[in-house]
Amino acid sequence: MQLNPYGADPVRYVVDLTNSPPTSAKELAERSVAAGMVLDHPVTDDDLTEVLAYLDRFSEVVDAPTDARRAELLNSLLAEAAAHPRLTDHADGGWHIHYREDGQHLAGVLRAVAGVGTALHLTGLGMHRLGRCALAECPRAFADFSRAGRQRYCSPTCANRDAVRRHRARREKRKAP
């Protein structure tokens, strides 16, 4: 299966990389292939360095305090990574749109698909649909794909943990004299 070039898949993938950054070029390549990305070139240590730097900047988008700041940061990433849209049928994957130059290594491809995918996600579903887990001790990022658009936790586990904590706090408060 090929990665849906600019849909939910790259947003999920960049959030996954943000939460658990790769530690080697080999790991980056393996995770990229597993996520459905087509590798046109061998993945190098330079790709890893560029991707890690991109993930730091993507984290700033996640943590932006306002919609305007989030847009400003994402626009900056897009300006550096995206190119004019064009149709392509590379790797026998079917016709689709590219927002990147041809012949790029993985770091450049990832920057383009993650940037455009995130921009489409935020403009299509809401600028608030990217954030950090509401559980105080969990630093994980998430992209909200829920129907209601009110996701606050990175996972059901964190949501349940916080709900149990709130329940116990209410119970203790009722017991207090």
Coordinates of N, CA, C and O in Angstrom, one line a residue:
M1 N 0.8 -1.2 0.0 CA 0.0 0.0 0.0 C 0.9 1.2 0.0 O 1.8 1.3 0.8
Q2 N 0.6 2.2 -0.8 CA 1.3 3.4 -0.9 C 0.7 4.4 0.0 O -0.6 4.5 0.2
L3 N 1.5 5.3 0.6 CA 1.0 6.3 1.5 C 0.1 7.2 0.7 O 0.3 7.6 -0.4
N4 N -1.1 7.5 1.3 CA -2.0 8.5 0.7 C -1.2 9.8 0.8 O -1.0 10.4 1.9
P5 N -0.8 10.4 -0.4 CA 0.2 11.4 -0.4 C -0.1 12.6 0.5 O 0.8 13.2 1.1
Y6 N -1.3 13.1 0.6 CA -1.5 14.3 1.4 C -2.8 14.2 2.2 O -3.4 15.2 2.6
G7 N -3.2 13.0 2.6 CA -4.3 12.8 3.5 C -3.9 12.6 4.9 O -2.9 13.2 5.4
A8 N -4.7 11.8 5.6 CA -4.5 11.6 7.0 C -3.2 10.8 7.3 O -2.6 11.0 8.4
D9 N -2.8 10.0 6.4 CA -1.7 9.1 6.6 C -0.4 9.8 7.0 O 0.3 9.5 8.0
P10 N 0.0 10.9 6.2 CA 1.2 11.6 6.6 C 1.1 12.3 7.9 O 2.1 12.5 8.6
V11 N -0.1 12.8 8.2 CA -0.3 13.5 9.5 C -0.1 12.5 10.6 O 0.7 12.8 11.6
R12 N -0.7 11.4 10.5 CA -0.5 10.3 11.5 C 1.0 9.9 11.6 O 1.5 9.7 12.7
Y13 N 1.7 9.8 10.5 CA 3.1 9.4 10.5 C 4.0 10.5 11.1 O 4.8 10.1 11.9
V14 N 3.8 11.7 10.8 CA 4.7 12.8 11.4 C 4.4 12.9 12.9 O 5.3 13.2 13.6
V15 N 3.2 12.7 13.3 CA 2.9 12.7 14.7 C 3.6 11.5 15.4 O 4.2 11.7 16.5
D16 N 3.5 10.4 14.8 CA 4.2 9.2 15.3 C 5.7 9.4 15.4 O 6.3 9.1 16.5
L17 N 6.3 10.0 14.4 CA 7.7 10.3 14.4 C 8.0 11.4 15.5 O 9.1 11.3 16.2
T18 N 7.1 12.3 15.7 CA 7.3 13.3 16.7 C 7.3 12.7 18.1 O 8.1 13.1 19.0
N19 N 6.4 11.8 18.3 CA 6.3 11.1 19.6 C 7.4 10.1 19.9 O 7.8 9.9 21.0
S20 N 7.9 9.6 18.8 CA 9.0 8.5 19.0 C 10.0 8.7 17.8 O 9.9 8.0 16.8
P21 N 10.9 9.7 17.9 CA 11.8 10.0 16.8 C 12.7 8.8 16.5 O 13.1 8.1 17.4
P22 N 13.0 8.6 15.2 CA 13.9 7.5 14.9 C 15.3 7.8 15.4 O 15.7 8.9 15.5
T23 N 16.1 6.7 15.6 CA 17.4 6.9 16.2 C 18.5 6.5 15.2 O 19.7 6.7 15.5
S24 N 18.1 6.0 14.0 CA 19.1 5.7 13.0 C 18.4 5.9 11.6 O 17.2 5.9 11.5
A25 N 19.2 6.0 10.6 CA 18.7 6.1 9.2 C 18.0 4.8 8.8 O 17.0 4.8 8.2
K26 N 18.5 3.7 9.3 CA 17.9 2.4 9.0 C 16.5 2.3 9.6 O 15.5 1.9 9.0
E27 N 16.3 2.8 10.9 CA 15.0 2.8 11.5 C 14.1 3.7 10.8 O 12.9 3.4 10.5
L28 N 14.6 4.9 10.4 CA 13.8 5.9 9.6 C 13.3 5.2 8.3 O 12.1 5.4 8.0
A29 N 14.2 4.5 7.6 CA 13.8 3.9 6.4 C 12.7 2.8 6.6 O 11.7 2.8 5.9
E30 N 12.9 2.0 7.6 CA 12.0 0.9 7.9 C 10.6 1.4 8.3 O 9.6 1.0 7.8
R31 N 10.6 2.5 9.1 CA 9.3 3.0 9.6 C 8.6 3.7 8.4 O 7.4 3.7 8.3
S32 N 9.4 4.4 7.6 CA 8.8 5.1 6.4 C 8.2 4.1 5.5 O 7.0 4.3 5.0
V33 N 8.8 3.0 5.2 CA 8.3 1.9 4.3 C 7.0 1.3 4.9 O 6.0 1.2 4.3
A34 N 7.1 1.1 6.3 CA 6.0 0.5 7.0 C 4.8 1.5 6.9 O 3.6 1.0 6.9
A35 N 5.0 2.8 6.9 CA 4.0 3.8 6.8 C 3.4 3.9 5.4 O 2.5 4.7 5.2
G36 N 4.1 3.3 4.4 CA 3.6 3.3 3.0 C 4.3 4.3 2.1 O 3.9 4.5 1.0
M37 N 5.4 4.9 2.6 CA 6.2 5.8 1.8 C 7.0 5.0 0.8 O 7.6 4.0 1.1
V38 N 7.1 5.6 -0.4 CA 8.0 5.0 -1.5 C 9.4 5.7 -1.3 O 9.5 6.9 -1.4
L39 N 10.4 4.8 -1.2 CA 11.7 5.4 -1.1 C 12.4 5.3 -2.4 O 12.7 4.2 -3.0
D40 N 12.7 6.5 -3.0 CA 13.3 6.6 -4.3 C 14.8 6.5 -4.2 O 15.5 6.3 -5.2
H41 N 15.4 6.8 -3.0 CA 16.8 6.8 -2.7 C 17.1 6.1 -1.4 O 16.2 6.1 -0.5
P42 N 18.3 5.7 -1.2 CA 18.7 5.1 0.1 C 18.5 6.2 1.2 O 18.8 7.4 0.9
V43 N 18.1 5.8 2.3 CA 18.0 6.8 3.4 C 19.3 6.9 4.1 O 20.0 5.9 4.5
T44 N 19.8 8.1 4.3 CA 21.1 8.4 4.8 C 21.1 9.1 6.2 O 20.0 9.5 6.6
D45 N 22.2 9.2 6.8 CA 22.3 9.9 8.1 C 21.9 11.4 7.9 O 21.4 12.0 8.8
D46 N 22.2 11.9 6.7 CA 21.8 13.3 6.4 C 20.2 13.4 6.5 O 19.7 14.4 7.0
D47 N 19.5 12.4 5.9 CA 18.1 12.4 6.0 C 17.6 12.4 7.4 O 16.7 13.1 7.8
L48 N 18.3 11.5 8.2 CA 17.9 11.4 9.7 C 18.1 12.8 10.3 O 17.2 13.2 11.1
T49 N 19.2 13.4 10.1 CA 19.5 14.7 10.7 C 18.4 15.8 10.3 O 17.9 16.5 11.1
E50 N 18.1 15.8 9.0 CA 17.1 16.7 8.5 C 15.7 16.4 9.1 O 14.9 17.3 9.4
V51 N 15.3 15.1 9.2 CA 14.0 14.8 9.7 C 13.9 15.1 11.2 O 12.9 15.7 11.6
L52 N 15.0 14.9 11.9 CA 14.9 15.2 13.4 C 14.8 16.7 13.5 O 14.0 17.2 14.4
A53 N 15.5 17.5 12.7 CA 15.3 19.0 12.8 C 13.9 19.4 12.4 O 13.3 20.3 13.0
Y54 N 13.3 18.7 11.4 CA 12.0 19.0 11.0 C 11.0 18.7 12.1 O 10.1 19.5 12.4
L55 N 11.2 17.6 12.8 CA 10.3 17.2 13.9 C 10.3 18.2 15.0 O 9.3 18.4 15.6
D56 N 11.5 18.8 15.3 CA 11.6 19.8 16.3 C 10.7 21.0 15.9 O 10.0 21.6 16.7
R57 N 10.7 21.4 14.6 CA 10.0 22.5 14.1 C 8.5 22.1 14.1 O 7.6 23.0 14.3
F58 N 8.2 20.9 13.7 CA 6.8 20.4 13.7 C 6.2 20.5 15.1 O 5.0 20.8 15.3
S59 N 7.0 20.2 16.1 CA 6.6 20.2 17.5 C 6.1 21.7 17.8 O 5.2 21.9 18.6
E60 N 6.8 22.6 17.3 CA 6.4 24.0 17.5 C 5.0 24.3 16.9 O 4.2 25.0 17.5
V61 N 4.7 23.7 15.8 CA 3.3 23.8 15.2 C 2.3 23.1 16.2 O 1.3 23.7 16.5
V62 N 2.6 22.0 16.7 CA 1.8 21.3 17.6 C 1.5 22.2 18.8 O 0.4 22.3 19.3
D63 N 2.5 22.8 19.4 CA 2.4 23.5 20.6 C 2.0 25.0 20.4 O 2.0 25.7 21.4
A64 N 1.8 25.4 19.2 CA 1.4 26.8 19.0 C 0.3 27.3 19.9 O -0.8 26.5 20.0
P65 N 0.4 28.4 20.5 CA -0.7 28.9 21.4 C -2.0 29.4 20.7 O -3.0 29.5 21.4
T66 N -1.9 29.8 19.5 CA -3.0 30.3 18.8 C -3.1 29.8 17.4 O -2.1 29.3 16.8
D67 N -4.3 29.8 16.8 CA -4.4 29.4 15.4 C -3.5 30.2 14.4 O -2.9 29.6 13.5
A68 N -3.4 31.5 14.7 CA -2.6 32.4 13.8 C -1.1 32.0 13.9 O -0.4 31.9 12.9
R69 N -0.7 31.7 15.1 CA 0.7 31.3 15.3 C 1.0 29.9 14.6 O 2.0 29.7 14.0
R70 N 0.0 29.0 14.8 CA 0.1 27.7 14.2 C 0.2 27.8 12.7 O 1.1 27.2 12.0
A71 N -0.6 28.7 12.1 CA -0.6 28.9 10.6 C 0.7 29.5 10.2 O 1.3 29.1 9.2
E72 N 1.2 30.4 11.0 CA 2.5 31.1 10.6 C 3.6 30.1 10.6 O 4.5 30.0 9.7
L73 N 3.7 29.2 11.6 CA 4.8 28.2 11.7 C 4.6 27.2 10.6 O 5.6 26.8 10.0
L74 N 3.4 26.7 10.4 CA 3.2 25.7 9.3 C 3.5 26.4 7.9 O 4.1 25.7 7.1
N75 N 3.1 27.6 7.7 CA 3.4 28.3 6.4 C 4.9 28.3 6.2 O 5.4 28.2 5.1
S76 N 5.7 28.6 7.3 CA 7.1 28.6 7.1 C 7.7 27.3 6.7 O 8.5 27.2 5.8
L77 N 7.2 26.2 7.3 CA 7.6 24.8 6.9 C 7.2 24.5 5.5 O 8.0 23.9 4.7
L78 N 6.0 24.9 5.1 CA 5.5 24.7 3.7 C 6.4 25.5 2.7 O 6.7 24.9 1.6
A79 N 6.7 26.7 3.0 CA 7.5 27.5 2.1 C 8.9 26.9 1.8 O 9.4 27.0 0.7
E80 N 9.4 26.2 2.8 CA 10.7 25.5 2.6 C 10.6 24.2 2.0 O 11.6 23.7 1.5
A81 N 9.4 23.5 1.9 CA 9.4 22.2 1.5 C 8.5 21.9 0.3 O 8.8 21.0 -0.5
A82 N 7.5 22.7 0.1 CA 6.5 22.4 -0.9 C 6.9 23.2 -2.2 O 7.5 24.2 -2.2
A83 N 6.4 22.6 -3.3 CA 6.6 23.2 -4.7 C 5.2 23.3 -5.3 O 4.2 22.9 -4.8
H84 N 5.2 23.9 -6.5 CA 3.9 24.0 -7.2 C 3.3 22.6 -7.4 O 4.1 21.6 -7.7
P85 N 2.0 22.5 -7.3 CA 1.4 21.2 -7.5 C 1.5 20.6 -8.9 O 1.5 21.4 -9.9
R86 N 1.7 19.3 -9.0 CA 1.8 18.7 -10.4 C 1.3 17.2 -10.3 O 1.4 16.6 -9.2
L87 N 0.8 16.8 -11.4 CA 0.3 15.4 -11.4 C 1.5 14.5 -11.7 O 2.4 14.8 -12.5
T88 N 1.5 13.3 -11.1 CA 2.6 12.3 -11.3 C 2.0 10.9 -11.2 O 1.0 10.7 -10.6
D89 N 2.7 10.0 -11.8 CA 2.3 8.6 -11.8 C 3.6 7.8 -11.6 O 3.9 6.8 -12.3
H90 N 4.4 8.1 -10.6 CA 5.7 7.4 -10.3 C 5.4 6.1 -9.5 O 4.4 6.0 -8.9
A91 N 6.3 5.2 -9.6 CA 6.3 4.0 -8.9 C 5.0 3.2 -9.1 O 4.6 2.4 -8.3
D92 N 4.4 3.4 -10.3 CA 3.1 2.7 -10.6 C 2.1 2.8 -9.5 O 1.3 1.8 -9.3
G93 N 2.1 3.9 -8.8 CA 1.1 4.1 -7.7 C -0.2 4.7 -8.1 O -1.0 5.0 -7.2
G94 N -0.4 5.0 -9.4 CA -1.6 5.7 -9.8 C -1.3 7.2 -9.8 O -0.4 7.7 -9.1
W95 N -2.1 7.9 -10.6 CA -2.0 9.4 -10.7 C -2.4 10.0 -9.4 O -3.4 9.7 -8.7
H96 N -1.5 11.0 -9.0 CA -1.8 11.8 -7.8 C -1.0 13.1 -7.9 O -0.3 13.3 -8.8
I97 N -1.3 14.0 -6.9 CA -0.7 15.3 -6.9 C 0.6 15.2 -6.1 O 0.6 14.7 -5.0
H98 N 1.6 15.9 -6.6 CA 2.8 16.1 -5.7 C 3.0 17.6 -5.5 O 2.7 18.4 -6.4
Y99 N 3.4 17.9 -4.3 CA 3.6 19.3 -3.9 C 5.1 19.4 -3.5 O 5.5 20.0 -2.6
R100 N 6.0 18.7 -4.3 CA 7.4 18.6 -4.0 C 8.1 18.4 -5.3 O 7.6 18.0 -6.3
E101 N 9.4 18.8 -5.3 CA 10.2 18.6 -6.5 C 10.5 17.1 -6.6 O 10.5 16.4 -5.6
D102 N 10.7 16.7 -7.9 CA 11.0 15.3 -8.1 C 12.4 15.0 -7.7 O 13.3 15.9 -7.6
G103 N 12.7 13.7 -7.4 CA 14.1 13.3 -7.2 C 14.6 13.6 -5.8 O 15.8 13.5 -5.5
Q104 N 13.7 14.0 -4.8 CA 14.2 14.3 -3.5 C 14.4 13.1 -2.7 O 13.8 12.0 -2.9
H105 N 15.3 13.2 -1.7 CA 15.6 12.2 -0.7 C 14.4 12.2 0.3 O 13.6 13.1 0.3
L106 N 14.4 11.2 1.2 CA 13.3 11.0 2.1 C 13.0 12.2 2.9 O 11.9 12.6 3.1
A107 N 14.0 12.9 3.4 CA 13.8 14.1 4.3 C 12.9 15.1 3.5 O 12.0 15.7 4.1
G108 N 13.3 15.4 2.3 CA 12.5 16.4 1.5 C 11.1 15.9 1.2 O 10.2 16.7 1.3
V109 N 10.9 14.7 0.9 CA 9.6 14.1 0.7 C 8.8 14.2 1.9 O 7.6 14.6 1.9
L110 N 9.3 13.8 3.0 CA 8.6 13.8 4.3 C 8.2 15.2 4.7 O 7.0 15.5 5.1
R111 N 9.1 16.2 4.5 CA 8.7 17.6 4.8 C 7.5 18.0 4.0 O 6.6 18.7 4.5
A112 N 7.5 17.7 2.7 CA 6.4 18.1 1.8 C 5.1 17.4 2.2 O 4.1 18.1 2.3
V113 N 5.1 16.1 2.3 CA 3.9 15.4 2.5 C 3.3 15.7 3.9 O 2.1 15.9 4.1
A114 N 4.2 15.8 4.9 CA 3.7 16.1 6.3 C 3.2 17.6 6.3 O 2.2 17.8 6.9
G115 N 3.9 18.5 5.7 CA 3.4 19.9 5.7 C 2.1 20.1 5.0 O 1.2 20.7 5.6
V116 N 2.0 19.6 3.8 CA 0.8 19.7 3.0 C -0.4 18.9 3.7 O -1.5 19.4 3.8
G117 N 0.0 17.7 4.1 CA -1.0 16.9 4.8 C -1.6 17.6 6.1 O -2.8 17.6 6.3
T118 N -0.7 18.1 6.8 CA -1.1 18.8 8.1 C -1.9 20.1 7.7 O -2.9 20.4 8.4
A119 N -1.5 20.8 6.7 CA -2.3 22.0 6.3 C -3.7 21.6 5.9 O -4.7 22.3 6.2
L120 N -3.8 20.5 5.1 CA -5.1 20.1 4.7 C -5.9 19.6 5.9 O -7.1 19.8 6.0
H121 N -5.3 18.9 6.8 CA -6.0 18.4 8.0 C -6.5 19.6 8.8 O -7.7 19.6 9.2
L122 N -5.7 20.6 9.1 CA -6.1 21.7 9.9 C -7.1 22.6 9.2 O -8.1 23.0 9.9
T123 N -7.0 22.8 7.9 CA -7.9 23.7 7.2 C -9.2 23.0 7.0 O -10.3 23.6 6.9
G124 N -9.2 21.6 6.8 CA -10.4 20.9 6.5 C -11.2 20.5 7.7 O -12.4 20.5 7.7
L125 N -10.5 20.3 8.9 CA -11.2 19.8 10.1 C -11.2 20.9 11.2 O -12.0 20.8 12.1
G126 N -10.2 21.8 11.2 CA -10.2 22.8 12.2 C -8.7 23.0 12.7 O -8.0 22.0 12.9
M127 N -8.4 24.2 12.9 CA -7.0 24.5 13.3 C -6.7 24.0 14.7 O -5.5 23.9 15.0
H128 N -7.7 23.7 15.5 CA -7.4 23.1 16.8 C -7.2 21.6 16.8 O -6.9 21.1 17.9
R129 N -7.2 21.0 15.7 CA -7.1 19.5 15.7 C -5.7 19.0 15.6 O -5.4 18.0 15.0
L130 N -4.8 19.6 16.4 CA -3.5 19.2 16.6 C -3.1 19.6 18.0 O -3.3 20.8 18.3
G131 N -2.5 18.8 18.8 CA -2.2 19.2 20.2 C -1.4 18.2 20.9 O -0.9 17.2 20.4
R132 N -1.3 18.5 22.2 CA -0.6 17.6 23.2 C -1.6 16.9 24.1 O -2.7 17.5 24.4
C133 N -1.3 15.8 24.6 CA -2.2 15.0 25.5 C -2.5 15.9 26.7 O -1.6 16.5 27.3
A134 N -3.7 15.8 27.2 CA -4.1 16.6 28.3 C -3.7 15.9 29.7 O -3.8 16.6 30.7
L135 N -3.2 14.7 29.6 CA -2.7 14.1 30.8 C -1.4 14.7 31.2 O -0.5 14.8 30.4
A136 N -1.3 15.3 32.4 CA -0.2 16.1 32.8 C 1.2 15.5 32.5 O 2.1 16.1 32.1
E137 N 1.3 14.2 32.8 CA 2.6 13.5 32.7 C 2.9 13.0 31.3 O 3.9 12.3 31.0
C138 N 2.0 13.2 30.3 CA 2.1 12.6 29.0 C 2.5 13.7 28.0 O 1.6 14.6 27.8
P139 N 3.6 13.7 27.4 CA 4.0 14.7 26.5 C 3.7 14.5 25.0 O 4.0 15.2 24.1
R140 N 2.9 13.4 24.7 CA 2.7 13.0 23.4 C 1.8 13.9 22.6 O 0.8 14.5 23.1
A141 N 2.1 14.1 21.3 CA 1.3 14.9 20.4 C 0.2 14.0 19.8 O 0.3 12.8 19.8
F142 N -0.8 14.6 19.3 CA -1.9 13.9 18.6 C -2.5 14.8 17.5 O -2.4 16.0 17.6
A143 N -3.0 14.1 16.5 CA -3.8 14.8 15.5 C -5.3 14.3 15.7 O -5.5 13.1 15.8
D144 N -6.2 15.2 15.9 CA -7.6 14.8 16.1 C -8.3 14.5 14.8 O -8.6 15.4 14.0
F145 N -8.7 13.3 14.7 CA -9.5 12.8 13.5 C -10.9 12.4 14.0 O -11.6 11.9 13.2
S146 N -11.2 12.7 15.2 CA -12.5 12.3 15.7 C -13.7 13.1 15.0 O -13.5 14.1 14.5
R147 N -14.8 12.5 15.1 CA -16.0 13.1 14.4 C -16.3 14.4 15.1 O -16.6 15.4 14.5
A148 N -16.3 14.4 16.4 CA -16.7 15.6 17.2 C -15.6 16.7 17.2 O -15.9 17.9 17.4
G149 N -14.4 16.3 17.0 CA -13.3 17.3 17.1 C -13.0 17.8 18.4 O -12.5 19.0 18.6
R150 N -13.2 17.0 19.5 CA -12.9 17.5 20.8 C -11.9 16.6 21.5 O -11.9 16.5 22.8
Q151 N -11.0 15.9 20.8 CA -10.0 15.1 21.4 C -9.1 15.9 22.3 O -8.6 16.9 22.0
R152 N -8.8 15.3 23.5 CA -7.9 16.0 24.4 C -6.7 15.1 24.8 O -5.8 15.6 25.4
Y153 N -6.8 13.8 24.5 CA -5.8 12.9 24.9 C -5.2 12.2 23.7 O -5.9 12.0 22.7
C154 N -4.0 11.7 23.9 CA -3.3 11.0 22.7 C -3.8 9.6 22.5 O -3.7 9.1 21.4
S155 N -4.4 9.0 23.5 CA -4.9 7.7 23.4 C -6.0 7.4 24.4 O -6.2 8.1 25.4
P156 N -6.8 6.3 24.2 CA -7.8 6.0 25.2 C -7.2 5.6 26.6 O -7.8 5.9 27.6
T157 N -6.0 5.1 26.6 CA -5.3 4.8 27.8 C -5.1 6.0 28.7 O -5.4 6.0 29.9
C158 N -4.6 7.1 28.1 CA -4.4 8.3 28.8 C -5.8 8.9 29.3 O -5.9 9.4 30.4
A159 N -6.8 8.9 28.4 CA -8.1 9.4 28.8 C -8.6 8.6 30.0 O -9.2 9.2 30.9
N160 N -8.5 7.3 29.9 CA -9.0 6.5 31.0 C -8.2 6.8 32.3 O -8.8 6.8 33.4
R161 N -6.9 6.9 32.2 CA -6.1 7.1 33.4 C -6.5 8.5 34.0 O -6.6 8.6 35.2
D162 N -6.8 9.5 33.2 CA -7.2 10.8 33.8 C -8.6 10.7 34.4 O -8.8 11.3 35.4
A163 N -9.5 9.9 33.7 CA -10.8 9.8 34.2 C -10.8 9.1 35.6 O -11.5 9.5 36.5
V164 N -10.0 8.1 35.7 CA -9.9 7.4 37.0 C -9.3 8.3 38.1 O -9.8 8.4 39.2
R165 N -8.3 9.1 37.7 CA -7.7 10.1 38.6 C -8.8 11.1 39.1 O -8.9 11.4 40.3
R166 N -9.6 11.6 38.2 CA -10.6 12.6 38.5 C -11.7 11.9 39.4 O -12.1 12.5 40.4
H167 N -12.0 10.7 39.1 CA -13.0 10.0 39.9 C -12.5 9.8 41.3 O -13.3 10.0 42.3
R168 N -11.3 9.3 41.5 CA -10.7 9.1 42.8 C -10.6 10.4 43.6 O -10.8 10.5 44.8
A169 N -10.3 11.5 42.9 CA -10.2 12.8 43.6 C -11.6 13.3 44.1 O -11.7 13.8 45.2
R170 N -12.6 13.0 43.3 CA -14.0 13.4 43.7 C -14.4 12.5 44.9 O -15.0 13.0 45.8
R171 N -14.1 11.3 44.8 CA -14.4 10.3 45.9 C -13.7 10.8 47.2 O -14.3 10.8 48.3
E172 N -12.5 11.1 47.1 CA -11.7 11.6 48.3 C -12.3 12.9 48.9 O -12.3 13.1 50.1
K173 N -12.7 13.7 48.0 CA -13.3 15.0 48.4 C -14.6 14.8 49.1 O -14.8 15.5 50.1
R174 N -15.4 13.9 48.7 CA -16.6 13.5 49.4 C -16.4 12.9 50.8 O -17.2 13.2 51.7
K175 N -15.3 12.2 50.9 CA -15.0 11.6 52.2 C -14.4 12.6 53.2 O -14.6 12.4 54.4
A176 N -13.9 13.7 52.7 CA -13.3 14.6 53.6 C -14.3 15.3 54.5 O -15.4 15.6 54.0
P177 N -14.0 15.6 55.8 CA -14.9 16.2 56.7 C -15.2 17.6 56.4 O -14.7 18.4 55.8

